[in-house]
Amino acid sequence: MRPIELLRTDITTVEADAVVNAANSSLLGGGGVDGAIHRRGGPEILAACRELRRTDWPDGLPAGEAVATTAGRLPARWVIHTVGPVFSEREDRSAVLASSYRRSLEVAGALGASSVVFPAISAGVYGWPAAGAARIAVDTVAASPYEGRVSFALFSDEMLDEFRAALRGAGDRT
Ligand code: AR6
C-alpha cells in the first residue's frame, strides 16, 4: 500500500502542491475547513470560485465532484474544492464520499501536483461518524492510481486516532 502521512494540524498551514477543501455545492465559502481556507488563502480563491460558478458549474458543484482553483496566499499551488455528502442514517452515501477523494486525486494528477493534503471530508458539519469517514478516506486513497504523496491534516486527537486505526486495518481490507 502507498505510504499515507497523518498530521495533527490545521490544514491551512501544510505545505503541499494541492490542499483539498471540504466545500459545499455553492463553492462560495462556509465554516470549518472551508472558512479557514478562504480566510487564510485570501479573496483570490473566492474570486476563482465565483468564476467557476459562472462558467463550468452554474448550478453548483455536485457532491462527489472536485474542481481546482488558485491557492491564493496558502503555502500551496492549488486548492482542490470537493463537496462531500451530508451523512444520512437512511441512505448509504459512502460511494459519494469515496468519489470526493477519488475525484480530488484525479484532479491533482491532471494538474501535475506531486503532493496532496486532505481534511476528513464530511466528518464535521456534514455529520459523518469519524470511524466510517476515516475508513472510506484511507481505503479510497490507498486504491487510487495517483502517484504523488498524500497526507491527511486532522484537527483533533480523536480524529487522528480514527485515521491511525483505519490505516492499521487497511492492509487487512485490501
Ligand atoms: N484544518 C483541518 N481540519 C479542520 C479544520 C482545519 N482548519 N477545521 C475543521 N477541521 P468540516 P464537512 C476538521 O465541517 O463536514 C463548511 O461549512 C473538522 O473538525 O470543515 O465536509 C462547508 O462550507 C472535521 O473533522 O467539513 C460545508 O457547508 C473535518 O475537518 C460544510 O462545512 C471536516 O469538517 C462541509 O462539512
Coordinates of N, CA, C and O and ligand atoms in Angstrom, one line a residue:
M1 N 0.8 -1.2 0.0 CA 0.0 0.0 0.0 C 0.9 1.3 0.0 O 1.9 1.3 0.6
R2 N 0.4 2.3 -0.6 CA 1.2 3.6 -0.7 C 1.3 4.1 0.7 O 0.5 3.9 1.6
P3 N 2.4 4.8 1.0 CA 2.5 5.5 2.3 C 1.5 6.6 2.4 O 1.4 7.4 1.5
I4 N 0.9 6.7 3.5 CA -0.1 7.8 3.8 C 0.4 8.5 5.1 O 0.5 7.8 6.1
E5 N 0.6 9.8 5.1 CA 1.1 10.5 6.2 C -0.1 11.1 7.0 O -1.0 11.7 6.4
L6 N -0.1 11.0 8.3 CA -1.2 11.6 9.1 C -0.6 12.7 9.9 O 0.4 12.5 10.6
L7 N -1.2 13.9 9.8 CA -0.7 15.1 10.6 C -1.8 15.5 11.5 O -3.0 15.5 11.1
R8 N -1.4 16.0 12.7 CA -2.4 16.6 13.6 C -2.2 18.1 13.5 O -1.4 18.6 14.3
T9 N -2.9 18.7 12.6 CA -2.6 20.1 12.4 C -3.8 20.8 11.6 O -4.7 20.2 11.1
D10 N -3.7 22.1 11.6 CA -4.6 23.0 10.8 C -4.2 22.8 9.3 O -3.0 23.1 9.0
I11 N -5.1 22.4 8.5 CA -4.7 22.2 7.1 C -4.2 23.4 6.3 O -3.4 23.3 5.4
T12 N -4.5 24.6 6.8 CA -4.1 25.8 6.1 C -2.6 26.1 6.3 O -2.1 27.0 5.7
T13 N -2.0 25.3 7.2 CA -0.5 25.5 7.5 C 0.3 24.5 6.8 O 1.6 24.6 6.8
V14 N -0.3 23.6 6.1 CA 0.5 22.5 5.5 C 1.0 22.9 4.1 O 0.3 23.4 3.3
E15 N 2.3 22.7 3.9 CA 2.9 22.9 2.6 C 2.7 21.7 1.7 O 3.1 20.6 2.0
A16 N 1.9 21.9 0.6 CA 1.7 20.8 -0.3 C 1.4 21.4 -1.7 O 1.0 22.6 -1.7
D17 N 1.5 20.7 -2.8 CA 1.1 21.2 -4.0 C -0.4 21.6 -4.1 O -0.8 22.6 -4.5
A18 N -1.2 20.6 -3.6 CA -2.6 20.8 -3.6 C -3.2 20.6 -2.2 O -2.9 19.6 -1.5
V19 N -4.1 21.5 -1.8 CA -4.8 21.4 -0.5 C -6.3 21.2 -0.8 O -6.8 21.9 -1.6
V20 N -6.9 20.1 -0.3 CA -8.3 19.8 -0.6 C -9.2 20.6 0.4 O -8.9 20.5 1.6
N21 N -10.2 21.2 -0.1 CA -11.2 21.9 0.7 C -12.5 21.1 0.8 O -13.0 20.6 -0.2
A22 N -13.0 20.9 2.0 CA -14.3 20.3 2.2 C -15.3 21.4 2.0 O -15.8 22.0 3.0
A23 N -15.7 21.6 0.8 CA -16.6 22.8 0.4 C -18.0 22.4 0.4 O -18.4 21.3 0.8
N24 N -18.9 23.3 0.0 CA -20.3 22.9 -0.2 C -20.6 23.3 -1.7 O -19.7 23.9 -2.4
S25 N -21.7 22.9 -2.2 CA -22.0 23.0 -3.6 C -22.0 24.4 -4.1 O -21.7 24.6 -5.3
S26 N -22.2 25.4 -3.3 CA -22.2 26.8 -3.7 C -20.8 27.2 -4.1 O -20.6 28.2 -4.9
L27 N -19.8 26.6 -3.6 CA -18.4 27.0 -3.7 C -18.1 28.4 -3.2 O -17.0 29.0 -3.5
L28 N -19.0 28.9 -2.4 CA -18.9 30.3 -2.0 C -18.5 30.5 -0.6 O -18.6 31.6 0.0
G29 N -18.0 29.4 0.0 CA -17.5 29.5 1.4 C -18.4 29.0 2.4 O -19.6 28.6 2.1
G30 N -17.9 28.9 3.6 CA -18.7 28.3 4.7 C -17.9 28.3 6.0 O -17.0 29.1 6.1
G31 N -18.2 27.3 6.9 CA -17.4 27.2 8.1 C -16.3 26.2 8.0 O -15.9 25.8 6.9
G32 N -15.8 25.7 9.1 CA -14.9 24.6 9.2 C -13.7 24.8 8.3 O -13.1 25.9 8.3
V33 N -13.3 23.7 7.6 CA -12.1 23.8 6.7 C -12.3 24.9 5.6 O -11.4 25.7 5.3
D34 N -13.5 24.9 5.1 CA -13.8 25.9 4.0 C -13.6 27.3 4.5 O -12.9 28.1 3.8
G35 N -14.1 27.7 5.7 CA -13.9 29.0 6.2 C -12.4 29.3 6.5 O -11.9 30.4 6.1
A36 N -11.7 28.3 7.0 CA -10.3 28.5 7.3 C -9.5 28.7 6.0 O -8.6 29.6 6.0
I37 N -9.8 28.0 5.0 CA -9.0 28.1 3.7 C -9.3 29.4 3.1 O -8.3 30.1 2.6
H38 N -10.5 29.9 3.1 CA -10.8 31.2 2.5 C -10.2 32.3 3.3 O -9.7 33.3 2.7
R39 N -10.3 32.2 4.6 CA -9.7 33.3 5.5 C -8.2 33.4 5.3 O -7.7 34.5 5.1
R40 N -7.5 32.3 5.3 CA -6.1 32.3 5.2 C -5.6 32.5 3.8 O -4.5 33.1 3.6
G41 N -6.3 31.9 2.8 CA -5.9 32.0 1.4 C -6.2 33.3 0.8 O -5.6 33.7 -0.2
G42 N -7.2 34.1 1.3 CA -7.5 35.4 0.8 C -8.5 35.4 -0.3 O -8.9 34.3 -0.8
P43 N -8.9 36.6 -0.8 CA -10.0 36.7 -1.7 C -9.8 36.2 -3.1 O -10.8 36.0 -3.8
E44 N -8.6 35.9 -3.5 CA -8.3 35.3 -4.8 C -9.1 34.0 -5.0 O -9.5 33.7 -6.1
I45 N -9.1 33.2 -3.9 CA -9.8 31.9 -4.0 C -11.2 32.1 -4.3 O -11.8 31.4 -5.2
L46 N -11.9 33.0 -3.5 CA -13.3 33.2 -3.7 C -13.6 33.7 -5.1 O -14.6 33.3 -5.8
A47 N -12.8 34.6 -5.6 CA -12.9 35.1 -7.0 C -12.9 34.0 -8.0 O -13.7 33.9 -8.9
A48 N -11.9 33.1 -7.8 CA -11.8 31.9 -8.8 C -13.0 31.0 -8.6 O -13.5 30.5 -9.7
C49 N -13.5 30.9 -7.4 CA -14.7 30.0 -7.2 C -16.0 30.7 -7.9 O -16.8 30.0 -8.6
R50 N -16.1 32.0 -7.8 CA -17.2 32.7 -8.4 C -17.1 32.5 -10.0 O -18.1 32.3 -10.6
E51 N -15.9 32.5 -10.5 CA -15.7 32.4 -11.9 C -16.1 30.9 -12.4 O -16.8 30.8 -13.4
L52 N -15.8 30.0 -11.5 CA -16.1 28.6 -11.9 C -17.7 28.4 -11.8 O -18.2 27.7 -12.7
R53 N -18.3 29.1 -10.9 CA -19.8 29.0 -10.9 C -20.4 29.7 -12.1 O -21.4 29.2 -12.7
R54 N -19.8 30.7 -12.6 CA -20.3 31.4 -13.8 C -20.1 30.6 -15.0 O -20.9 30.5 -15.9
T55 N -18.9 29.9 -15.1 CA -18.6 29.1 -16.3 C -19.0 27.7 -16.3 O -20.0 27.3 -16.8
D56 N -18.3 26.9 -15.5 CA -18.5 25.4 -15.6 C -19.6 24.9 -14.7 O -20.2 23.8 -15.0
W57 N -19.9 25.5 -13.6 CA -20.8 24.9 -12.6 C -21.9 25.9 -12.2 O -22.0 26.3 -11.0
P58 N -22.7 26.4 -13.1 CA -23.7 27.4 -12.8 C -24.7 26.9 -11.7 O -25.2 27.8 -10.9
D59 N -25.0 25.6 -11.6 CA -25.9 25.1 -10.6 C -25.2 24.6 -9.3 O -25.8 24.0 -8.5
G60 N -23.9 24.9 -9.3 CA -23.1 24.4 -8.1 C -22.4 23.1 -8.4 O -22.7 22.4 -9.4
L61 N -21.4 22.8 -7.5 CA -20.6 21.6 -7.7 C -21.4 20.5 -7.0 O -21.6 20.5 -5.8
P62 N -21.7 19.4 -7.7 CA -22.4 18.3 -7.0 C -21.5 17.5 -6.0 O -20.3 17.5 -6.1
A63 N -22.1 16.9 -5.0 CA -21.4 16.1 -4.1 C -20.7 15.0 -4.8 O -21.2 14.4 -5.8
G64 N -19.4 14.7 -4.4 CA -18.6 13.7 -5.0 C -17.7 14.2 -6.2 O -16.9 13.5 -6.7
E65 N -17.9 15.5 -6.5 CA -17.1 16.1 -7.6 C -16.0 17.0 -7.0 O -16.1 17.3 -5.9
A66 N -15.0 17.3 -7.9 CA -13.9 18.1 -7.4 C -13.5 19.0 -8.5 O -13.5 18.7 -9.7
V67 N -12.9 20.2 -8.1 CA -12.5 21.2 -9.0 C -11.4 22.1 -8.4 O -11.4 22.3 -7.2
A68 N -10.4 22.5 -9.2 CA -9.3 23.2 -8.7 C -9.3 24.7 -8.9 O -9.9 25.2 -9.9
T69 N -8.8 25.5 -8.0 CA -8.5 26.9 -8.1 C -7.1 27.2 -7.7 O -6.4 26.4 -7.1
T70 N -6.7 28.5 -7.8 CA -5.5 29.0 -7.2 C -5.6 28.7 -5.6 O -6.7 28.6 -5.1
A71 N -4.4 28.7 -5.0 CA -4.4 28.6 -3.5 C -4.2 30.0 -2.9 O -4.0 30.0 -1.6
G72 N -4.2 31.0 -3.6 CA -4.1 32.4 -3.0 C -2.8 32.4 -2.2 O -1.7 32.1 -2.7
R73 N -3.0 32.9 -0.9 CA -1.8 33.0 -0.1 C -1.5 31.8 0.8 O -0.6 31.8 1.6
L74 N -2.1 30.7 0.5 CA -1.8 29.4 1.2 C -0.4 28.9 0.7 O -0.1 29.2 -0.4
P75 N 0.3 28.1 1.6 CA 1.6 27.6 1.1 C 1.3 26.4 0.2 O 1.8 25.3 0.5
A76 N 0.6 26.6 -0.9 CA 0.3 25.5 -1.8 C 0.1 26.2 -3.2 O 0.0 27.4 -3.3
R77 N 0.0 25.3 -4.2 CA -0.2 25.9 -5.6 C -1.7 25.9 -5.9 O -2.1 26.8 -6.7
W78 N -2.4 24.9 -5.5 CA -3.8 24.8 -5.8 C -4.6 24.5 -4.6 O -4.2 23.8 -3.7
V79 N -5.9 24.9 -4.6 CA -6.9 24.3 -3.7 C -7.8 23.5 -4.6 O -8.3 24.0 -5.7
I80 N -8.0 22.3 -4.2 CA -9.0 21.4 -4.9 C -10.2 21.4 -4.0 O -10.2 20.9 -2.9
H81 N -11.3 21.9 -4.5 CA -12.6 22.0 -3.8 C -13.4 20.8 -4.1 O -13.6 20.5 -5.3
T82 N -13.8 20.1 -3.1 CA -14.7 18.9 -3.3 C -15.9 19.1 -2.3 O -15.8 19.7 -1.3
V83 N -17.0 18.5 -2.7 CA -18.2 18.5 -1.8 C -18.5 17.1 -1.4 O -18.8 16.2 -2.2
G84 N -18.3 16.9 -0.1 CA -18.7 15.6 0.5 C -20.2 15.5 0.7 O -20.9 16.5 0.6
P85 N -20.7 14.2 0.9 CA -22.1 14.1 1.1 C -22.4 14.4 2.6 O -21.6 14.2 3.5
V86 N -23.6 14.9 2.8 CA -24.2 15.0 4.2 C -24.5 13.6 4.7 O -25.0 12.8 3.9
F87 N -24.1 13.3 5.9 CA -24.3 11.9 6.4 C -25.8 11.7 6.5 O -26.6 12.6 6.9
S88 N -26.2 10.5 6.2 CA -27.7 10.1 6.3 C -27.8 8.7 7.0 O -27.0 7.8 6.7
E89 N -28.7 8.6 8.0 CA -28.9 7.3 8.6 C -29.7 6.4 7.6 O -29.6 5.2 7.7
R90 N -30.5 7.0 6.8 CA -31.4 6.2 5.9 C -30.8 5.7 4.6 O -31.2 4.7 4.1
E91 N -29.8 6.5 4.2 CA -29.2 6.2 2.8 C -27.7 6.0 2.9 O -27.1 6.8 3.6
D92 N -27.2 5.0 2.3 CA -25.7 4.8 2.3 C -25.1 5.7 1.3 O -25.2 5.4 0.1
R93 N -24.4 6.7 1.7 CA -23.8 7.6 0.8 C -22.2 7.5 0.7 O -21.5 8.4 0.4
S94 N -21.8 6.3 1.1 CA -20.3 6.0 1.2 C -19.7 6.2 -0.2 O -18.6 6.7 -0.3
A95 N -20.4 5.8 -1.2 CA -19.8 5.9 -2.6 C -19.6 7.3 -3.0 O -18.6 7.6 -3.7
V96 N -20.4 8.2 -2.5 CA -20.3 9.6 -2.8 C -19.0 10.2 -2.1 O -18.2 10.9 -2.6
L97 N -18.9 9.8 -0.8 CA -17.7 10.2 -0.1 C -16.4 9.7 -0.7 O -15.4 10.4 -0.9
A98 N -16.4 8.4 -1.1 CA -15.3 7.8 -1.8 C -15.0 8.6 -3.1 O -13.8 8.9 -3.4
S99 N -16.0 9.0 -3.8 CA -15.9 9.8 -5.0 C -15.2 11.1 -4.8 O -14.4 11.6 -5.6
S100 N -15.5 11.8 -3.7 CA -14.8 13.0 -3.3 C -13.3 12.8 -3.3 O -12.6 13.7 -3.8
Y101 N -12.9 11.8 -2.6 CA -11.4 11.5 -2.5 C -10.9 11.1 -3.9 O -9.8 11.6 -4.3
R102 N -11.6 10.2 -4.6 CA -11.1 9.7 -5.9 C -11.0 10.9 -6.9 O -9.9 11.1 -7.6
R103 N -12.0 11.7 -7.0 CA -12.0 12.8 -8.0 C -11.0 13.8 -7.6 O -10.4 14.4 -8.5
S104 N -10.8 14.1 -6.3 CA -9.8 15.1 -5.9 C -8.4 14.6 -6.4 O -7.6 15.4 -6.9
L105 N -8.1 13.3 -6.2 CA -6.8 12.8 -6.7 C -6.7 12.8 -8.2 O -5.6 13.0 -8.7
E106 N -7.8 12.6 -8.9 CA -7.8 12.6 -10.4 C -7.4 14.1 -10.8 O -6.6 14.3 -11.7
V107 N -8.1 15.0 -10.2 CA -7.8 16.5 -10.5 C -6.3 16.8 -10.2 O -5.6 17.4 -10.9
A108 N -5.8 16.3 -9.0 CA -4.4 16.5 -8.6 C -3.5 15.9 -9.7 O -2.5 16.6 -10.1
G109 N -3.8 14.7 -10.1 CA -3.0 14.1 -11.1 C -3.0 14.9 -12.4 O -1.9 15.1 -13.1
A110 N -4.1 15.4 -12.8 CA -4.2 16.1 -14.1 C -3.5 17.4 -14.0 O -2.9 17.9 -15.0
L111 N -3.4 18.0 -12.8 CA -2.7 19.3 -12.6 C -1.2 19.1 -12.6 O -0.4 20.0 -12.7
G112 N -0.8 17.8 -12.3 CA 0.7 17.5 -12.1 C 1.1 17.8 -10.7 O 2.3 18.0 -10.5
A113 N 0.2 17.9 -9.8 CA 0.5 18.1 -8.4 C 1.3 16.9 -7.8 O 0.8 15.8 -8.0
S114 N 2.4 17.1 -7.1 CA 3.1 16.0 -6.6 C 2.8 15.7 -5.2 O 3.3 14.7 -4.6
S115 N 2.0 16.5 -4.5 CA 1.6 16.2 -3.1 C 0.2 16.8 -2.9 O -0.1 17.9 -3.4
V116 N -0.6 16.1 -2.1 CA -2.0 16.5 -1.8 C -2.2 16.3 -0.3 O -1.8 15.3 0.3
V117 N -2.8 17.3 0.3 CA -3.2 17.1 1.7 C -4.8 17.2 1.8 O -5.4 18.1 1.2
F118 N -5.4 16.3 2.5 CA -6.8 16.2 2.7 C -7.2 16.5 4.1 O -6.5 16.1 5.0
P119 N -8.4 17.1 4.3 CA -9.0 17.1 5.6 C -9.9 15.8 5.7 O -10.0 15.1 4.7
A120 N -10.5 15.6 6.8 CA -11.5 14.5 7.0 C -12.8 15.0 6.4 O -13.7 15.5 7.1
I121 N -13.0 14.8 5.1 CA -14.2 15.3 4.4 C -15.5 14.7 5.0 O -15.5 13.5 5.3
S122 N -16.5 15.6 5.2 CA -17.8 15.2 5.7 C -17.8 14.9 7.2 O -18.9 14.7 7.7
A123 N -16.7 14.9 7.8 CA -16.7 14.5 9.2 C -16.9 15.6 10.2 O -16.8 15.4 11.4
G124 N -17.3 16.8 9.7 CA -17.6 17.9 10.6 C -19.0 18.3 10.5 O -19.9 17.6 10.9
V125 N -19.3 19.5 9.9 CA -20.6 20.0 9.7 C -21.5 19.0 9.0 O -22.7 18.9 9.4
Y126 N -21.0 18.2 8.1 CA -21.8 17.2 7.4 C -22.1 15.9 8.2 O -22.8 15.0 7.7
G127 N -21.6 15.8 9.4 CA -22.1 14.8 10.4 C -21.6 13.4 10.2 O -22.2 12.5 10.8
W128 N -20.6 13.1 9.4 CA -20.2 11.7 9.2 C -19.6 11.2 10.4 O -18.6 11.8 11.0
P129 N -20.0 10.0 10.9 CA -19.3 9.4 12.1 C -17.8 9.2 11.8 O -17.4 8.7 10.7
A130 N -16.9 9.5 12.7 CA -15.5 9.6 12.5 C -14.9 8.3 11.9 O -14.1 8.3 11.0
A131 N -15.2 7.2 12.5 CA -14.6 5.9 12.2 C -14.9 5.6 10.7 O -14.0 5.2 9.9
G132 N -16.1 5.7 10.3 CA -16.5 5.4 8.9 C -15.9 6.4 7.9 O -15.4 6.0 6.9
A133 N -15.9 7.6 8.3 CA -15.2 8.7 7.5 C -13.8 8.4 7.3 O -13.2 8.5 6.1
A134 N -13.1 7.9 8.3 CA -11.7 7.6 8.2 C -11.4 6.4 7.4 O -10.5 6.4 6.5
R135 N -12.2 5.4 7.5 CA -12.1 4.1 6.8 C -12.2 4.4 5.3 O -11.4 4.0 4.4
I136 N -13.3 5.1 4.9 CA -13.5 5.4 3.5 C -12.4 6.3 2.9 O -11.9 6.0 1.8
A137 N -11.9 7.2 3.7 CA -10.8 8.1 3.3 C -9.6 7.3 3.0 O -9.0 7.4 1.9
V138 N -9.2 6.5 3.9 CA -7.9 5.7 3.8 C -8.0 4.7 2.7 O -7.1 4.5 1.9
D139 N -9.1 3.9 2.6 CA -9.3 2.9 1.6 C -9.3 3.5 0.2 O -8.7 2.9 -0.7
T140 N -10.0 4.6 0.0 CA -10.1 5.2 -1.3 C -8.7 5.8 -1.8 O -8.3 5.6 -2.9
V141 N -8.0 6.4 -0.9 CA -6.7 6.9 -1.2 C -5.8 5.8 -1.5 O -5.0 5.8 -2.5
A142 N -5.8 4.7 -0.7 CA -4.9 3.6 -0.9 C -5.2 2.9 -2.3 O -4.2 2.4 -2.9
A143 N -6.4 3.0 -2.7 CA -6.7 2.3 -4.0 C -6.5 3.2 -5.2 O -6.6 2.7 -6.4
S144 N -6.2 4.5 -5.0 CA -6.1 5.4 -6.1 C -4.8 5.2 -6.9 O -3.7 4.9 -6.3
P145 N -4.8 5.4 -8.2 CA -3.6 5.3 -9.0 C -2.7 6.5 -8.9 O -1.6 6.6 -9.5
Y146 N -3.2 7.6 -8.2 CA -2.4 8.8 -8.1 C -1.0 8.5 -7.5 O -0.9 7.7 -6.6
E147 N 0.0 9.1 -8.2 CA 1.4 8.7 -7.8 C 2.1 9.6 -6.8 O 3.2 9.3 -6.4
G148 N 1.5 10.7 -6.5 CA 2.1 11.7 -5.6 C 2.0 11.3 -4.1 O 1.5 10.2 -3.8
R149 N 2.4 12.2 -3.3 CA 2.4 12.0 -1.8 C 1.1 12.5 -1.3 O 0.6 13.5 -1.7
V150 N 0.5 11.7 -0.4 CA -0.8 12.0 0.1 C -0.7 12.1 1.7 O -0.2 11.2 2.3
S151 N -1.3 13.2 2.2 CA -1.3 13.2 3.7 C -2.7 13.7 4.1 O -3.5 14.3 3.3
F152 N -3.0 13.5 5.4 CA -4.3 14.0 6.0 C -3.9 14.9 7.1 O -3.1 14.6 7.9
A153 N -4.6 16.1 7.1 CA -4.4 17.1 8.2 C -5.7 16.9 9.1 O -6.8 17.3 8.7
L154 N -5.4 16.4 10.3 CA -6.6 16.1 11.2 C -6.6 17.1 12.4 O -5.5 17.4 12.9
F155 N -7.8 17.5 12.8 CA -7.9 18.6 13.7 C -8.0 18.2 15.1 O -8.1 19.1 16.0
S156 N -8.1 17.0 15.5 CA -8.3 16.6 16.9 C -7.5 15.2 17.1 O -7.3 14.5 16.1
D157 N -7.2 15.0 18.3 CA -6.5 13.7 18.7 C -7.5 12.5 18.4 O -7.0 11.5 17.9
E158 N -8.8 12.7 18.6 CA -9.7 11.7 18.3 C -9.7 11.3 16.9 O -9.7 10.1 16.5
M159 N -9.7 12.3 16.0 CA -9.7 12.0 14.5 C -8.4 11.4 14.1 O -8.4 10.5 13.3
L160 N -7.3 11.8 14.7 CA -6.0 11.2 14.4 C -6.1 9.8 14.8 O -5.6 8.9 14.0
D161 N -6.6 9.4 15.9 CA -6.7 8.0 16.3 C -7.6 7.2 15.4 O -7.2 6.1 15.1
E162 N -8.7 7.8 14.9 CA -9.5 7.1 14.0 C -8.8 6.8 12.7 O -8.9 5.7 12.1
F163 N -8.0 7.7 12.2 CA -7.3 7.5 11.0 C -6.1 6.5 11.2 O -5.9 5.7 10.3
R164 N -5.5 6.5 12.4 CA -4.5 5.5 12.7 C -5.1 4.1 12.6 O -4.5 3.2 12.1
A165 N -6.3 4.0 13.2 CA -6.9 2.7 13.3 C -7.3 2.3 11.9 O -7.2 1.1 11.5
A166 N -7.8 3.2 11.1 CA -8.2 2.9 9.7 C -7.0 2.4 8.9 O -7.1 1.5 8.1
L167 N -5.9 3.1 9.1 CA -4.6 2.7 8.4 C -4.2 1.3 8.8 O -3.8 0.5 7.9
R168 N -4.3 1.0 10.1 CA -3.9 -0.3 10.6 C -4.7 -1.4 9.9 O -4.3 -2.4 9.6
G169 N -6.0 -1.1 9.8 CA -7.0 -2.0 9.3 C -6.9 -2.1 7.7 O -7.4 -3.1 7.2
A170 N -6.3 -1.1 7.1 CA -6.4 -1.1 5.6 C -5.7 -2.3 5.0 O -6.2 -2.8 4.0
G171 N -4.6 -2.7 5.5 CA -3.9 -3.8 5.0 C -4.8 -5.1 5.0 O -4.8 -5.8 4.0
D172 N -5.6 -5.2 6.0 CA -6.5 -6.4 6.1 C -7.6 -6.3 5.1 O -8.1 -7.3 4.6
R173 N -8.1 -5.1 4.8 CA -9.3 -4.9 3.9 C -8.9 -5.0 2.5 O -9.8 -5.3 1.6
T174 N -7.6 -4.7 2.1 CA -7.3 -4.7 0.7 C -6.7 -6.0 0.2 O -6.3 -6.8 1.0
Ligands
AR6_1 N1 -7.8 22.1 9.4 C1 -8.0 20.7 9.4 N2 -9.2 20.2 9.8 C2 -10.2 21.0 10.1 C3 -10.1 22.4 10.1 C4 -8.8 22.9 9.8 N3 -8.5 24.3 9.8 N4 -11.3 23.0 10.5 C5 -12.1 22.0 10.7 N5 -11.5 20.8 10.5 P1 -15.9 20.5 8.0 P2 -17.7 18.9 6.2 C6 -12.0 19.4 10.6 O1 -17.1 20.9 8.8 O2 -18.1 18.0 7.4 C7 -18.5 24.0 5.7 O3 -19.4 25.0 6.2 C8 -13.3 19.2 11.3 O4 -13.0 19.0 12.7 O5 -14.9 21.5 7.7 O6 -17.3 18.2 4.9 C9 -18.6 23.9 4.1 O7 -18.9 25.1 3.5 C10 -13.8 17.9 10.7 O8 -13.1 16.7 11.3 O9 -16.4 19.8 6.6 C11 -19.8 22.9 4.0 O10 -21.0 23.6 4.1 C12 -13.3 17.9 9.3 O11 -12.3 19.0 9.3 C13 -19.6 22.0 5.2 O12 -18.9 22.8 6.2 C14 -14.4 18.4 8.3 O13 -15.2 19.3 8.8 C15 -18.8 20.8 4.9 O14 -18.8 19.9 6.0

